[in-house]
mmCIF file of C-alpha atoms in Angstrom:
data_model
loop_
_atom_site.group_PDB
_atom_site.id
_atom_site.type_symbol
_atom_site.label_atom_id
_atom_site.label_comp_id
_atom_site.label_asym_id
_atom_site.label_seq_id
_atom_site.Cartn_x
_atom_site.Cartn_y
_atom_site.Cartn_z
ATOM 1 C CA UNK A 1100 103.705 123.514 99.006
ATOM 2 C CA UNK A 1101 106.866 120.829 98.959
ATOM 3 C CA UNK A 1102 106.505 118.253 101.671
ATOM 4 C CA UNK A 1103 109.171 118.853 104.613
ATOM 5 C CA UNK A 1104 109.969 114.966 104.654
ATOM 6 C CA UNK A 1105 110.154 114.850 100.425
ATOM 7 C CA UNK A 1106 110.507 117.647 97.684
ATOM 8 C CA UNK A 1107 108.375 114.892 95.819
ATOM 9 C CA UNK A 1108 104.856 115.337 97.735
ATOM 10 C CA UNK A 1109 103.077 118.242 97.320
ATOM 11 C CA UNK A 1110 99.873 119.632 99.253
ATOM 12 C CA UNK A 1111 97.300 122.888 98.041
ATOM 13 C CA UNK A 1112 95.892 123.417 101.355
ATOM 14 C CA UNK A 1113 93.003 125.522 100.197
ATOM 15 C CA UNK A 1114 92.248 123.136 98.040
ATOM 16 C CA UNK A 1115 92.666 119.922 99.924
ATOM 17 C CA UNK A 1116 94.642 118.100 96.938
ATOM 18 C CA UNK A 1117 98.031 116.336 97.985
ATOM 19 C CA UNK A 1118 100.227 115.213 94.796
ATOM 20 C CA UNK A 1119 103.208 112.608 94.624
ATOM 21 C CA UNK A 1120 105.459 113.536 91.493
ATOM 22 C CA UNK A 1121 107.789 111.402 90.120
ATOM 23 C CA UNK A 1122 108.933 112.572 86.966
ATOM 24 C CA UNK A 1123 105.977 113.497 84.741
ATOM 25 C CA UNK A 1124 103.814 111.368 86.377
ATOM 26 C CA UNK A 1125 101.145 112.792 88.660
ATOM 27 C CA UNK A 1126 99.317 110.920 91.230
ATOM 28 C CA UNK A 1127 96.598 113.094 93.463
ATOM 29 C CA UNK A 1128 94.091 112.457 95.911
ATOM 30 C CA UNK A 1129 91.249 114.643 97.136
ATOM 31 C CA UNK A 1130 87.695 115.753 96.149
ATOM 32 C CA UNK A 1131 86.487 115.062 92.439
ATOM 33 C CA UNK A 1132 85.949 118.841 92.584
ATOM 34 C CA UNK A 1133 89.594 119.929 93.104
ATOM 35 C CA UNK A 1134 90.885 117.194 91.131
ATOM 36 C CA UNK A 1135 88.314 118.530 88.301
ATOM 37 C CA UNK A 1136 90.528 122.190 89.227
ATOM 38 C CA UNK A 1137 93.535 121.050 88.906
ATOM 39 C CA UNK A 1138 93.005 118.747 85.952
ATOM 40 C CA UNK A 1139 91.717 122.056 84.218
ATOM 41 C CA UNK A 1140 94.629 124.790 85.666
ATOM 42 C CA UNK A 1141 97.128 122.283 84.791
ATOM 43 C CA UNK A 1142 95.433 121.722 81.210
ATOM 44 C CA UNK A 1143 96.200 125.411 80.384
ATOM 45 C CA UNK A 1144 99.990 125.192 80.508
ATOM 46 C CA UNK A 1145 100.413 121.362 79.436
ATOM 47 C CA UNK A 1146 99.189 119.040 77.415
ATOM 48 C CA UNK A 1147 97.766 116.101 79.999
ATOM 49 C CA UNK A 1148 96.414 112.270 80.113
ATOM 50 C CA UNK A 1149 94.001 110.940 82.711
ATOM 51 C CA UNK A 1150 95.145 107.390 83.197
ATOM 52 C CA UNK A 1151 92.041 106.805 85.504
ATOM 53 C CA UNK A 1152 90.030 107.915 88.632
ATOM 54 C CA UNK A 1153 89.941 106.003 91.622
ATOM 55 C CA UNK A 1154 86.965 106.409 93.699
ATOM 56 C CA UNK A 1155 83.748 104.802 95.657
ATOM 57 C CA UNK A 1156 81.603 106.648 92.774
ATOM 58 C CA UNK A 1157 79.380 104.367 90.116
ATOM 59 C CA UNK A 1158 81.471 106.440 87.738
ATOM 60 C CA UNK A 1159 85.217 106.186 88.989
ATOM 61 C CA UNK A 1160 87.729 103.230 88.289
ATOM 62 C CA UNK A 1161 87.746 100.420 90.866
ATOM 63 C CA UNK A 1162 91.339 99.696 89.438
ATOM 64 C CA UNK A 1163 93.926 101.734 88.025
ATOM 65 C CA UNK A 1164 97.854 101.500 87.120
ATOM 66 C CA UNK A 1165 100.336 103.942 88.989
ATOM 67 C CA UNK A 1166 103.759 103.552 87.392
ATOM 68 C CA UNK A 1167 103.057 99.875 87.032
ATOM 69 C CA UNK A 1168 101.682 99.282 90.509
ATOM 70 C CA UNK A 1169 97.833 98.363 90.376
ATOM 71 C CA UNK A 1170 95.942 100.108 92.962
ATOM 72 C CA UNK A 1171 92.343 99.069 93.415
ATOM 73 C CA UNK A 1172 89.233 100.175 95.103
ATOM 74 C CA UNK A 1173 87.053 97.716 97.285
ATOM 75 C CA UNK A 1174 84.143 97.821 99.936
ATOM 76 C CA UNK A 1175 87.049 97.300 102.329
ATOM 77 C CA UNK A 1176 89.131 99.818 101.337
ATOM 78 C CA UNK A 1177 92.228 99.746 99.060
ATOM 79 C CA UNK A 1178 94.690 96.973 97.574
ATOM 80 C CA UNK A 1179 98.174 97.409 95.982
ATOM 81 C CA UNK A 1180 100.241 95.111 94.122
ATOM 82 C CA UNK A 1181 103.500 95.277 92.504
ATOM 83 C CA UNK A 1182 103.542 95.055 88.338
ATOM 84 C CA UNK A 1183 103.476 91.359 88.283
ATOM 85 C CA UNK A 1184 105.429 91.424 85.347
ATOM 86 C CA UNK A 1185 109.256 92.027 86.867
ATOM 87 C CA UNK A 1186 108.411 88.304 88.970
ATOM 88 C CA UNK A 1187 107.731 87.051 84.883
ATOM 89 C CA UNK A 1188 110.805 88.125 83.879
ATOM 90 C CA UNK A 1189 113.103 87.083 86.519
ATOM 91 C CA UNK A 1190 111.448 83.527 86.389
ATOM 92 C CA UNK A 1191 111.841 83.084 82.459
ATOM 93 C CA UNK A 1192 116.020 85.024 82.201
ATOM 94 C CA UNK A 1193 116.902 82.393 84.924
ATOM 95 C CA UNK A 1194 114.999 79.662 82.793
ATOM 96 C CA UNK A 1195 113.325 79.126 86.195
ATOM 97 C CA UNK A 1196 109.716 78.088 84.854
ATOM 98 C CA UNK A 1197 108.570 75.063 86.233
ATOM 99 C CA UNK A 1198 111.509 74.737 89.034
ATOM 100 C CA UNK A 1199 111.197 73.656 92.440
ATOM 101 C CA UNK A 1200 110.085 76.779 94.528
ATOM 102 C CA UNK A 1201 111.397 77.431 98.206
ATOM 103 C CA UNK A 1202 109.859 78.900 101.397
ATOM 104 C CA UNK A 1203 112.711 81.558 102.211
ATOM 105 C CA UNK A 1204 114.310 84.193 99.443
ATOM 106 C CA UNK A 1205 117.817 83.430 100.343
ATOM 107 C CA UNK A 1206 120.387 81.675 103.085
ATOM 108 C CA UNK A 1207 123.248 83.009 104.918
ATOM 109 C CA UNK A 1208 126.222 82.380 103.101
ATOM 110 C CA UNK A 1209 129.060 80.703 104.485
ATOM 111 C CA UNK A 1210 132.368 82.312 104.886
ATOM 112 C CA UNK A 1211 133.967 80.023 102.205
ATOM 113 C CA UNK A 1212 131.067 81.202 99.565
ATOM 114 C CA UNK A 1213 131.701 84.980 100.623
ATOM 115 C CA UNK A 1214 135.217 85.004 100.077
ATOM 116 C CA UNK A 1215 136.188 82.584 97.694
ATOM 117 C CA UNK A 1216 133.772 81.563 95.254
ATOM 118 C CA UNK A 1217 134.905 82.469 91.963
ATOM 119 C CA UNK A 1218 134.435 84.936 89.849
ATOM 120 C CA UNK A 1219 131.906 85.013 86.453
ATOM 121 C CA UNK A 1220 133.287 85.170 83.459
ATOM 122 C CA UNK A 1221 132.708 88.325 81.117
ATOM 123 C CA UNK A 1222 130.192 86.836 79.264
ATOM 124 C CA UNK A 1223 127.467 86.617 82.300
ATOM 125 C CA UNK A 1224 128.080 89.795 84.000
ATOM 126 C CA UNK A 1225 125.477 91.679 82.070
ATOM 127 C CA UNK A 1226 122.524 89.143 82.721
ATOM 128 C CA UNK A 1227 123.703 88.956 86.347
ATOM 129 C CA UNK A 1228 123.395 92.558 86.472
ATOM 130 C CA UNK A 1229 119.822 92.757 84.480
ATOM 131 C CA UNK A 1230 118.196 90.257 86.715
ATOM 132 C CA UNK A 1231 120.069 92.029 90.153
ATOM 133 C CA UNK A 1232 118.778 95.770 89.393
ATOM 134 C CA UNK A 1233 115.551 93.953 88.128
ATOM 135 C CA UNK A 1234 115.211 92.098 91.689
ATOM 136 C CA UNK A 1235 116.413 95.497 93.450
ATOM 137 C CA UNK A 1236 113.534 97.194 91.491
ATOM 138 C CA UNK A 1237 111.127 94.754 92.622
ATOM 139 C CA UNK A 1238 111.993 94.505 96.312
ATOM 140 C CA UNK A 1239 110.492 98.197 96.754
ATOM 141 C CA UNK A 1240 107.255 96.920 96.744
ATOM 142 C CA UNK A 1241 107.873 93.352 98.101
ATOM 143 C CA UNK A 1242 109.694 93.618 101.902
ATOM 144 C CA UNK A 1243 109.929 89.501 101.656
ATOM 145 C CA UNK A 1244 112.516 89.756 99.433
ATOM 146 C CA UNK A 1245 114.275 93.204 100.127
ATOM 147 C CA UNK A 1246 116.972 91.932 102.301
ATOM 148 C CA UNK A 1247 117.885 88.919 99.655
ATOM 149 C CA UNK A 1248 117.600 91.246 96.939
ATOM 150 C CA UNK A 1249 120.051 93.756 98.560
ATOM 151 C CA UNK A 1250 122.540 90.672 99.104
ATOM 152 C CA UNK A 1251 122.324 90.235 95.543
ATOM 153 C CA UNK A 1252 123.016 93.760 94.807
ATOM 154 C CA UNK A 1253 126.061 94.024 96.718
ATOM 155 C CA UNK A 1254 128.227 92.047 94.670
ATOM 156 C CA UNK A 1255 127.030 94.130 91.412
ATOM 157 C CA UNK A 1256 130.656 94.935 90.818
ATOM 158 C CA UNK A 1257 132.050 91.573 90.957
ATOM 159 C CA UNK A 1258 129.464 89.027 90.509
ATOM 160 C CA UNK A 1259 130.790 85.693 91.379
ATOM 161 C CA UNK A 1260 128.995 81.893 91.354
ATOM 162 C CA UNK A 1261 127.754 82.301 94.830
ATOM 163 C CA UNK A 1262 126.079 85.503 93.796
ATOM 164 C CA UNK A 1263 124.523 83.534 90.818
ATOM 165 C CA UNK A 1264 123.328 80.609 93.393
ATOM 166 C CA UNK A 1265 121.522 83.273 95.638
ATOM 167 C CA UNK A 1266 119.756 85.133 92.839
ATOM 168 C CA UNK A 1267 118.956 81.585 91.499
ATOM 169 C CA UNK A 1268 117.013 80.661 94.863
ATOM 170 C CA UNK A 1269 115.829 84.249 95.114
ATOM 171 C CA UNK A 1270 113.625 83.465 91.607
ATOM 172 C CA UNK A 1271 112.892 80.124 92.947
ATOM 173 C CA UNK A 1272 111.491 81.771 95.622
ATOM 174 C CA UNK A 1273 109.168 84.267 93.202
ATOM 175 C CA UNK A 1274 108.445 81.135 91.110
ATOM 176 C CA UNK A 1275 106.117 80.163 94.427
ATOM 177 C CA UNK A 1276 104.747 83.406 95.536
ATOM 178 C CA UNK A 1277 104.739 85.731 92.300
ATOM 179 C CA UNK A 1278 102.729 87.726 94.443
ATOM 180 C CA UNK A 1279 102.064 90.203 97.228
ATOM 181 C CA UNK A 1280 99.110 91.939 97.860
ATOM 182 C CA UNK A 1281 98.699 94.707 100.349
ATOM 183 C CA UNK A 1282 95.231 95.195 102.005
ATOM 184 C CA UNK A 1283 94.478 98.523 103.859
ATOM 185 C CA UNK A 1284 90.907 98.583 105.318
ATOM 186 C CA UNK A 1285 89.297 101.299 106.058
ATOM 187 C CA UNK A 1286 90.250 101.711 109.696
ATOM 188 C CA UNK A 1287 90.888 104.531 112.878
ATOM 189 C CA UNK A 1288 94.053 105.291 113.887
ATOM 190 C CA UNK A 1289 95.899 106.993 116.678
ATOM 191 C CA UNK A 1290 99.448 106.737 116.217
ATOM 192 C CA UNK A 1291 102.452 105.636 114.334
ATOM 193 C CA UNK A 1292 104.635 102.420 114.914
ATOM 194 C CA UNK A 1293 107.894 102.179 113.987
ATOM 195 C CA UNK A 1294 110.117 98.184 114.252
ATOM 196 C CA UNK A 1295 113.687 98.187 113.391
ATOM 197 C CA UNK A 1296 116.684 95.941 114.349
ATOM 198 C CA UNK A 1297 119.666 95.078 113.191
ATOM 199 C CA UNK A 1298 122.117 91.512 112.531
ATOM 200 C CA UNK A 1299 125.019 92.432 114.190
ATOM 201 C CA UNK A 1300 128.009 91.670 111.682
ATOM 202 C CA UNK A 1301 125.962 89.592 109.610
ATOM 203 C CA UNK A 1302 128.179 89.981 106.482
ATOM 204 C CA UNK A 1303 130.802 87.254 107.085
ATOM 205 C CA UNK A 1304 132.960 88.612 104.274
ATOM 206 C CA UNK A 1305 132.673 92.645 105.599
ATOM 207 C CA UNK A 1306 132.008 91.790 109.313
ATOM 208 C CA UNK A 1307 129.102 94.752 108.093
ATOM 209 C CA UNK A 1308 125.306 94.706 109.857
ATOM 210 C CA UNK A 1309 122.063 95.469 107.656
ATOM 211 C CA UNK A 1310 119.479 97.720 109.342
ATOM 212 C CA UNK A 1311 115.766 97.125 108.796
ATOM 213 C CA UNK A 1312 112.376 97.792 110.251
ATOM 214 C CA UNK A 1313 109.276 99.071 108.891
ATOM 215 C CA UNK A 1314 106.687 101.835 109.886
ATOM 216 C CA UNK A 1315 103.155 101.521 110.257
ATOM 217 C CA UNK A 1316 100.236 103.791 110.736
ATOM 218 C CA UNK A 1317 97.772 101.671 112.637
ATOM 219 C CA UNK A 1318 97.922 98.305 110.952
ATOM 220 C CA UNK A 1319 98.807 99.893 107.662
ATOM 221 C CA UNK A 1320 102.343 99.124 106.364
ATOM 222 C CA UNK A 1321 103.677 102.428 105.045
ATOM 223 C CA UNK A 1322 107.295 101.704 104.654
ATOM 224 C CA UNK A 1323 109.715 98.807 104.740
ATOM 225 C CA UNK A 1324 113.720 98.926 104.857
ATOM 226 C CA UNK A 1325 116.687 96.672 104.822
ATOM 227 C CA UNK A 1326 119.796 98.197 104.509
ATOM 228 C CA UNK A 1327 123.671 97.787 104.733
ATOM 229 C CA UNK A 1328 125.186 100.093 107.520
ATOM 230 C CA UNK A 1329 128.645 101.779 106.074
ATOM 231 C CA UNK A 1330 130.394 100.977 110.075
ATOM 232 C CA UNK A 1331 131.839 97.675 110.515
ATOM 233 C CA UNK A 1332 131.519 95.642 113.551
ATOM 234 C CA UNK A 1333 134.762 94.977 115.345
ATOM 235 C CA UNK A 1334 133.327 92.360 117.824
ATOM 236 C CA UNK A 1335 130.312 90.589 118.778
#
């Protein structure tokens, strides 16, 4: 049965088994039992690969990859990290290793920088562009950088110098904290809490706000979003 919130989550009831597709990747969770089932109904139609088996068992992984991400088990309960490997290469195409890092992913442009810096010339849009979508890739699992990264996304069709300066400080910023790593203990919860707020026109070029909040279940973060909302502001 398709998930009402996305076609991509699936859930056999009888069986206890929910499934997150994404392409053909698989990723399940439920009792070694009907994971054993489904590994062998599955096995009859297509041809399949195990990557690993996370569980509390002396037998299952205590660490496994999922699309990248590396998921572990622990005493505590689970950790997540992002493939470490997209910080790498942001760090080495901006020729970045060794540079000064900084506490904050980006700064507020000025209006001057928004609107007038110039252009790049042919010959650097494609990096530009590489490291961007690279960044945007990244931010998914990183919310510190997610609204600097979208900054840096927006002027994909015209990269200019200022762009170039704020995907600069965005690496500088990875250079000091390659990594993130999400904890979720083992823990009771009773509800859902969802945060969100908005700039206000905090695009001086586009007068446009960015949405962003984040939902948690108990002290879990679930989701993270930052945004660029298609109204503009006319005052403030």
């Amino acid at each position: 049965e398709k998930g009402d919130a996305s076609a991509c989550i699936c859930m056999q009831s009888s069986r206890e088994i929910v499934c997150s597709v994404h392409g053909d990747d698989f990723t399940s969770s439920g009792p070694k039992r009907d994971l054993d089932w489904m590994n062998s109904t599955m096995g009859q139609t297509y041809e399949l690969t195990e990557s690993g088996r996370l569980g509390p068992g002396p037998t299952d992984d205590k660490g496994v990859k999922v699309l990248n991400r590396i998921v572990r088990w622990t005493t505590q309960g689970v950790e997540y990290e992002a493939d470490p490997r997209h910080v790498e290469q942001i760090v080495r195409d901006f020729y970045l290793l060794g540079a000064k890092s900084v506490t904050t992913p980006g700064v507020k442009p000025t209006f001057e920088q928004a609107c007038h810096s110039p252009t790049l010339p042919q010959s650097k849009l494609s990096p530009f562009r590489s490291v961007a979508a690279r960044a945007n890739y990244l931010a998914m699992d990183r919310p510190d950088i997610q609204f600097a990264a979208k900054e840096v996304c927006r002027w994909m069709s015209a990269p200019t110098e200022a762009s170039v300066v704020a995907l600069k400080r965005l690496g500088r910023y990875l250079q000091g904290c390659p990594r993130l790593l999400f904890q979720y203990p083992y823990q009771t919860a009773e509800k859902v809490d969802a945060y969100s707020d908005t700039d206000w026109a905090g695009c001086p070029k586009t007068r446009k706000s960015t949405n962003g909040g984040c939902l948690l279940v108990g002290s879990h973060l679930i989701k993270s979003w930052s945004s660029t909302q298609a109204v503009i502001s006319l005052s403030i």
